[in-house]
Coordinates of C-alpha atoms and ligand atoms in Angstrom, one line a residue:
X706 CA 7.0 33.4 -18.0
X707 CA 5.1 31.5 -15.6
X708 CA 5.7 27.9 -15.9
X709 CA 2.9 25.7 -17.6
X710 CA 1.1 23.6 -15.0
X711 CA 1.6 19.8 -15.4
X712 CA -2.0 17.8 -15.5
X713 CA -1.9 14.0 -15.3
X714 CA -4.5 11.3 -15.3
X715 CA -3.5 8.3 -13.2
X716 CA -5.0 4.9 -13.5
X717 CA -4.8 2.1 -10.7
X718 CA -6.3 -1.3 -11.2
X719 CA -3.8 -3.6 -9.6
X720 CA -6.0 -5.7 -7.5
X721 CA -9.5 -5.0 -6.3
X722 CA -10.0 -1.2 -6.5
X723 CA -10.5 0.6 -9.5
X724 CA -9.2 4.0 -9.3
X725 CA -8.6 7.5 -11.1
X726 CA -6.7 10.6 -10.1
X727 CA -6.0 13.8 -11.3
X728 CA -3.0 15.5 -10.4
X729 CA -2.1 19.6 -11.0
X730 CA 1.8 19.9 -10.7
X731 CA 2.1 18.1 -6.9
X732 CA -1.6 18.6 -5.7
X733 CA -4.0 15.9 -6.2
X734 CA -7.5 17.5 -7.8
X735 CA -9.5 14.3 -7.5
X736 CA -8.7 10.9 -6.3
X737 CA -11.8 8.5 -6.6
X738 CA -11.6 4.9 -5.6
X739 CA -14.5 2.2 -6.5
X740 CA -14.1 -1.0 -4.3
X741 CA -15.3 -4.3 -4.9
X742 CA -17.6 -6.1 -2.5
X743 CA -18.0 -9.2 -4.6
X744 CA -14.9 -10.8 -2.7
X745 CA -15.9 -10.6 0.6
X746 CA -17.5 -13.9 0.9
X747 CA -14.5 -15.6 -0.7
X748 CA -11.8 -14.9 1.8
X749 CA -9.7 -13.4 -0.8
X750 CA -9.7 -11.4 -4.0
X751 CA -11.3 -13.7 -6.8
X752 CA -9.1 -12.4 -10.1
X753 CA -11.7 -13.2 -12.7
X754 CA -14.3 -11.1 -10.8
X755 CA -12.0 -8.5 -10.1
X756 CA -11.2 -7.9 -13.6
X757 CA -14.7 -8.0 -14.9
X758 CA -15.7 -5.4 -12.2
X759 CA -12.8 -3.2 -13.2
X760 CA -14.1 -3.3 -16.6
X761 CA -17.7 -1.9 -15.0
X762 CA -15.9 0.7 -12.9
X763 CA -13.2 2.1 -15.0
X764 CA -15.2 4.6 -17.5
X765 CA -17.3 5.8 -14.6
X766 CA -14.3 6.4 -12.3
X767 CA -12.2 8.3 -14.9
X768 CA -15.2 10.4 -16.0
X769 CA -16.1 11.2 -12.3
X770 CA -12.4 12.1 -11.6
X771 CA -12.0 14.4 -14.5
X772 CA -15.3 16.0 -13.6
X773 CA -14.4 16.5 -9.9
X774 CA -11.2 17.9 -10.8
X775 CA -12.9 20.6 -13.1
X776 CA -10.3 20.1 -15.6
X777 CA -11.0 19.6 -19.5
X778 CA -9.7 16.4 -20.7
X779 CA -7.9 18.3 -23.6
X780 CA -5.8 19.7 -20.8
X781 CA -4.6 16.5 -19.7
X782 CA -0.7 16.2 -20.5
X783 CA 0.0 12.4 -19.8
X784 CA -1.9 9.2 -18.6
X785 CA -0.1 7.4 -16.0
X786 CA -1.3 3.9 -15.1
X787 CA 0.1 1.1 -12.8
X788 CA 2.1 -1.5 -15.0
X789 CA 2.4 -4.0 -12.3
X790 CA 3.1 -5.7 -10.0
X791 CA -0.6 -7.2 -9.5
X792 CA -3.1 -9.3 -10.8
X793 CA -2.7 -9.6 -14.4
X794 CA -6.6 -9.6 -15.4
X795 CA -6.9 -6.5 -13.2
X796 CA -4.0 -4.6 -14.4
X797 CA -5.1 -5.4 -18.4
X798 CA -8.2 -3.3 -17.7
X799 CA -6.3 -0.4 -16.5
X800 CA -3.5 -0.8 -19.0
X801 CA -5.9 -0.9 -22.2
X802 CA -7.9 1.9 -20.8
X803 CA -4.7 4.2 -20.3
X804 CA -3.3 3.1 -23.8
X805 CA -7.0 4.0 -25.7
X806 CA -7.2 7.3 -23.9
X807 CA -3.4 8.3 -24.7
X808 CA -3.6 7.4 -28.2
X809 CA -7.1 9.2 -28.7
X810 CA -6.0 12.4 -27.0
X811 CA -2.4 12.0 -28.7
X812 CA -0.5 12.5 -25.4
X813 CA 2.3 10.3 -23.4
X814 CA 1.7 7.3 -21.6
X815 CA 3.8 6.7 -18.3
X816 CA 4.0 3.2 -16.7
X817 CA 4.3 2.9 -13.2
X818 CA 5.5 0.5 -10.8
X819 CA 2.8 0.3 -7.8
X820 CA 5.6 -0.2 -5.4
X821 CA 7.2 3.3 -6.3
X822 CA 3.6 4.6 -6.0
X823 CA 3.3 3.6 -2.5
X824 CA 6.4 5.1 -1.5
X825 CA 6.1 8.3 -3.4
X826 CA 2.3 9.1 -1.9
X827 CA 4.3 11.0 0.8
X828 CA 5.3 13.8 -1.9
X829 CA 1.6 14.7 -2.9
X830 CA 1.3 18.4 -1.5
X831 CA -1.4 17.4 1.1
X832 CA -0.2 14.0 2.0
X833 CA 1.5 15.5 5.4
X834 CA 3.0 18.7 6.4
X835 CA 6.6 17.6 5.7
X836 CA 8.2 15.7 3.2
X837 CA 10.7 12.8 4.2
X838 CA 14.3 14.0 3.5
X839 CA 16.5 11.7 1.2
X840 CA 17.7 9.3 2.2
X841 CA 14.8 7.6 4.1
X842 CA 13.9 4.3 5.1
X843 CA 10.2 3.4 3.8
X844 CA 8.3 0.5 5.3
X845 CA 5.8 -0.5 2.7
X846 CA 3.2 -2.9 4.0
X847 CA 0.5 -4.3 1.9
X848 CA -1.6 -7.2 1.1
X849 CA 0.9 -8.0 -1.4
X850 CA 3.9 -6.9 -0.3
X851 CA 6.2 -6.4 2.8
X852 CA 9.3 -4.2 1.9
X853 CA 12.1 -2.3 3.8
X854 CA 12.7 0.2 1.1
X855 CA 16.1 2.7 1.4
X856 CA 15.0 5.5 -1.0
X857 CA 17.6 7.8 -2.1
X858 CA 15.7 9.7 -4.3
X859 CA 12.1 10.0 -6.0
X860 CA 13.3 7.6 -8.7
X861 CA 16.1 5.6 -6.9
X862 CA 15.3 3.4 -4.5
X863 CA 16.3 -0.5 -3.4
X864 CA 14.8 -3.0 -1.2
X865 CA 16.9 -4.2 1.5
X866 CA 14.3 -6.3 3.3
X867 CA 11.5 -8.2 2.1
X868 CA 8.9 -11.3 3.1
X869 CA 10.2 -14.7 2.3
X870 CA 6.4 -16.1 2.4
X871 CA 3.3 -14.1 3.6
X872 CA 3.1 -10.3 3.3
X873 CA 1.8 -8.5 6.5
X874 CA -1.4 -7.5 5.0
X875 CA -2.0 -11.2 4.4
X876 CA -1.1 -12.2 7.5
X877 CA -3.9 -10.1 8.9
X878 CA -6.3 -11.2 6.4
X879 CA -5.4 -15.0 7.2
X880 CA -5.7 -14.3 10.7
X881 CA -9.1 -12.3 10.4
X882 CA -10.4 -15.3 8.5
X883 CA -9.6 -17.5 11.4
X884 CA -11.4 -15.6 13.6
X885 CA -14.8 -15.6 11.0
X886 CA -14.3 -12.2 9.7
X887 CA -14.8 -11.5 5.9
X888 CA -12.3 -10.2 3.4
X889 CA -10.5 -8.1 4.0
X890 CA -10.2 -8.7 7.7
X891 CA -7.1 -6.3 8.2
X892 CA -9.2 -3.0 9.3
X893 CA -11.8 -5.5 11.5
X894 CA -8.8 -6.7 13.5
X895 CA -7.5 -3.2 13.8
X896 CA -11.1 -2.2 15.1
X897 CA -11.6 -4.9 17.8
X898 CA -8.2 -4.9 18.9
X899 CA -8.8 -1.0 20.3
X900 CA -10.7 -2.6 23.3
X901 CA -8.5 -5.9 23.7
X902 CA -5.6 -7.0 25.8
X903 CA -2.4 -7.0 23.5
X904 CA -0.5 -9.0 26.1
X905 CA -3.3 -11.8 26.6
X906 CA -2.2 -14.4 24.0
X907 CA 1.3 -15.0 22.9
X908 CA 2.0 -16.1 19.1
X909 CA 5.6 -17.6 17.7
X910 CA 7.6 -15.0 16.1
X911 CA 10.2 -15.9 13.5
X912 CA 13.8 -16.0 14.2
X913 CA 15.2 -14.8 11.0
X914 CA 18.6 -13.3 10.2
X915 CA 19.1 -10.0 8.2
X916 CA 16.4 -7.8 7.1
X917 CA 13.8 -10.3 5.8
X918 CA 10.4 -11.0 7.1
X919 CA 8.3 -14.1 7.5
X920 CA 4.8 -14.5 8.6
X921 CA 3.4 -18.1 7.4
X922 CA 4.9 -19.5 11.2
X923 CA 2.7 -16.7 12.6
X924 CA -0.1 -18.3 10.7
X925 CA 0.5 -21.7 11.6
X926 CA 0.9 -20.7 15.4
X927 CA -2.6 -18.7 15.5
X928 CA -4.3 -21.9 13.6
X929 CA -2.9 -24.4 16.1
X930 CA -3.5 -22.3 18.9
X931 CA -7.3 -21.7 18.0
X932 CA -7.8 -25.6 17.2
X933 CA -7.0 -26.5 20.7
X934 CA -9.9 -24.0 22.2
X935 CA -13.5 -25.0 23.1
X936 CA -16.6 -23.9 21.2
X937 CA -17.5 -20.3 21.7
X938 CA -13.6 -19.4 22.8
X939 CA -13.2 -16.9 19.5
X940 CA -16.4 -15.2 20.5
X941 CA -15.5 -14.8 24.1
X942 CA -12.4 -13.8 23.3
X943 CA -12.5 -11.5 20.3
X944 CA -10.9 -8.3 21.0
X945 CA -8.1 -9.8 23.0
X946 CA -7.5 -11.9 20.3
X947 CA -7.3 -9.2 17.9
X948 CA -5.1 -7.3 20.1
X949 CA -2.5 -9.8 20.6
X950 CA -2.3 -10.7 16.9
X951 CA -2.2 -7.3 16.0
X952 CA 0.7 -6.7 18.5
X953 CA 2.6 -9.7 17.1
X954 CA 2.7 -8.6 13.8
X955 CA 3.7 -5.1 14.5
X956 CA 6.3 -6.3 16.8
X957 CA 7.8 -8.4 13.9
X958 CA 7.5 -5.6 11.7
X959 CA 9.4 -3.2 13.7
X960 CA 12.0 -5.4 14.7
X961 CA 13.3 -5.4 11.2
X962 CA 12.5 -1.8 10.7
X963 CA 14.6 -0.6 13.8
X964 CA 17.4 -3.0 12.6
X965 CA 17.3 -1.4 9.1
X966 CA 17.5 2.4 10.4
X967 CA 20.3 1.5 12.3
X968 CA 22.2 -0.2 9.4
X969 CA 21.6 2.4 7.2
X970 CA 22.1 5.0 9.6
X971 CA 18.9 7.3 8.4
X972 CA 17.1 9.8 10.2
X973 CA 13.7 9.8 8.3
X974 CA 11.5 6.9 8.5
X975 CA 8.2 6.7 6.7
X976 CA 5.6 3.9 6.5
X977 CA 3.1 3.0 3.3
X978 CA 0.6 0.8 1.9
X979 CA -2.6 -0.7 3.1
X980 CA -1.3 -1.9 6.4
X981 CA -0.1 1.6 7.2
X982 CA -3.7 2.4 7.8
X983 CA -3.3 0.1 11.0
X984 CA -3.5 2.4 14.0
X985 CA -1.2 0.3 16.0
X986 CA 1.6 0.5 13.1
X987 CA 1.2 4.3 13.1
X988 CA 1.1 4.6 16.9
X989 CA 4.3 2.4 16.8
X990 CA 6.0 4.5 14.5
X991 CA 5.5 7.7 16.3
X992 CA 6.4 6.1 19.5
X993 CA 9.6 4.3 18.3
X994 CA 10.4 7.8 16.7
X995 CA 10.3 9.8 19.6
X996 CA 12.4 7.1 21.6
X997 CA 14.9 6.6 18.8
X998 CA 14.9 10.2 17.3
X999 CA 13.7 9.7 13.9
X1000 CA 11.8 11.9 11.8
X1001 CA 8.6 10.0 11.0
X1002 CA 6.3 10.1 8.1
X1003 CA 2.7 8.9 8.1
X1004 CA 0.6 8.9 5.0
X1005 CA -3.0 10.3 4.8
X1006 CA -5.4 7.3 4.9
X1007 CA -6.7 7.6 1.5
X1008 CA -3.1 7.5 0.4
X1009 CA -2.5 4.2 2.4
X1010 CA -4.4 1.8 0.5
X1011 CA -4.5 1.3 -3.2
X1012 CA -5.4 4.5 -4.9
X1013 CA -4.2 6.4 -8.3
X1014 CA -3.3 10.0 -6.5
X1015 CA 0.0 7.9 -5.6
X1016 CA 0.3 6.6 -9.3
X1017 CA -0.2 10.1 -10.5
X1018 CA 2.7 11.6 -8.1
X1019 CA 5.0 8.8 -9.2
X1020 CA 3.8 9.6 -12.9
X1021 CA 5.0 13.1 -12.8
X1022 CA 8.4 12.5 -11.5
X1023 CA 8.7 10.1 -14.4
X1024 CA 7.2 12.7 -17.0
X1025 CA 9.7 15.2 -15.8
X1026 CA 12.6 12.6 -16.1
X1027 CA 11.1 11.9 -19.4
X1028 CA 10.5 8.4 -18.8
X1029 CA 7.3 8.0 -20.9
X1030 CA 6.1 4.6 -22.7
X1031 CA 4.8 3.6 -26.3
X1032 CA 1.8 1.9 -27.1
X1033 CA 3.9 -1.4 -27.1
X1034 CA 3.9 -1.3 -23.1
X1035 CA 2.3 -4.1 -21.4
X1036 CA 1.0 -5.1 -17.9
X1037 CA 3.4 -7.3 -15.6
X1038 CA 2.0 -9.3 -12.9
X1039 CA 5.6 -9.5 -11.4
X1040 CA 8.2 -6.9 -12.3
X1041 CA 11.8 -5.8 -11.3
X1042 CA 11.7 -3.0 -8.6
X1043 CA 12.6 0.0 -10.7
X1044 CA 10.3 2.8 -12.0
Ligands
KG4_1904 O1 -1.9 -1.5 -0.3 P1 -3.3 -2.1 -0.4 O2 -4.6 -1.4 -0.5 O3 -3.6 -3.3 -1.4 C1 -2.5 -4.0 -1.9 O4 -1.4 -3.4 -2.7 O5 -2.1 -5.2 -1.3 O6 -3.5 -3.2 1.0 C2 -4.3 -3.8 1.5 C3 -4.1 -4.6 2.7 C4 -5.2 -5.8 3.2 O7 -4.5 -6.7 3.3 C5 -5.7 -5.1 4.3 O8 -6.2 -6.0 5.1 C6 -4.8 -4.2 4.8 O9 -4.2 -3.6 3.9 N1 -5.5 -3.1 5.6 C7 -5.2 -3.2 7.0 C8 -5.9 -2.2 7.4 N2 -6.3 -1.5 6.5 C9 -5.9 -2.0 5.5 N3 -4.9 -4.1 8.0 C10 -4.5 -3.8 9.1 N4 -5.2 -2.7 9.8 C11 -5.9 -1.9 9.0 N5 -6.5 -0.8 9.4
ZN1905 ZN1 -1.0 -1.6 -2.8

C-alpha cells in the first residue's frame, strides 16, 4: 500500500514577518510571508507594533497559504509553529493561532525551535540540488543570532561558536543606520557594496580566541571613524563604505568558520539565516569551498530570511520522531538549543 502523504501547516511569527506554509512530505506547496513596513522609520523592530501587525496578518496569511497549496484544511495532519526564540509578543500570536487551529481540527501541535528551522531549511526538496551530508557545519547568521552549528543529524545539533554581543545581521543593520539607511539596512549595504571598493576603508576586527564572535567593537570603530569626517563624506563615499563594512563583517564570519571546519574535520559546510542572503557571504562560501575542498550549501533566497517553510520541514522531522506538544505549550523568548 502506498504510504500516506504527510501534510503540515507551519506558522512563523518570531520577529517582524508573519509567515505560513504548507508542506507535503518534503515539498513546499506554499510559503507566504507578510512583512511589516511599520518599523522602517524606527531603526529596528518595535515589539508592540510587531505583535499588533502579526494579529492583523495571521488569518489572511494562513488562509492564503492553504488556498495556494490547494489542500483542504481537513487534510492537514499537524500544525508546526515557532515556539522561540524571538519577541514574546510576536511569538504569542503564532502560538495562540496554532493552538486554536490544532484544537479545532483535533490534530497534533509541533513546537519548533526557530534556529533549528534555519538549519533544516536545507532539507526542503527544492532548497538546492543536493543536501548536506552529516556531520556538517552550518553558519547561521541572522538579525538576532550568529551561530556556528555542528549538525550530526536532523534533530541532533550543537552550537560550537556564537556571538558574545551583537549578531552579524545587527552589525549590518547598525552600520546601515549610521550611513542613513532605514531598517533593515543589511540588504541596502549589500546593494551599494556591489559598486564599491572593499579595500578603501579599514575597520577593526575582534581578537577573540576560540570559535566565538564579537561585533560590538566593529560598530564602535565605524561610529568613531564616521564622526571624524566632514559633512558630505558618507554621501560621497557610500558605495566604498558599504563594500568595506561588508568585507569586514564577512572576513570576521569566515575566519571562525574556517577554524571550526578544521577543528571538527567536516567536509560539508552550509550557511543559513537572513544574512546568508548577502551576496558577499554567498560568494565567499563558494570561493572558500573551492579553495579548501568543502562541499558547500547555500539556501534559496526565500529560505534564508524568516519563513514558515523552514518551520514546516523542521516540524516534519519532529512529527516523524513523535515529538508533538500539547495545549499547555507556550512561547519562549529565549530557549535552550534543542528541538
Ligand atoms: O533570519 P532573519 O530574517 O531574521 C532573524 O531571525 O533575525 O534575518 C534578518 C537579518 C537582518 O539583520 C537583515 O538586515 C539581514 O538579515 N539581511 C541581510 C541581507 N538580507 C537580510 N544582511 C546583509 N545582506 C543582505 N542581503
Ligand atoms: Zn531567523
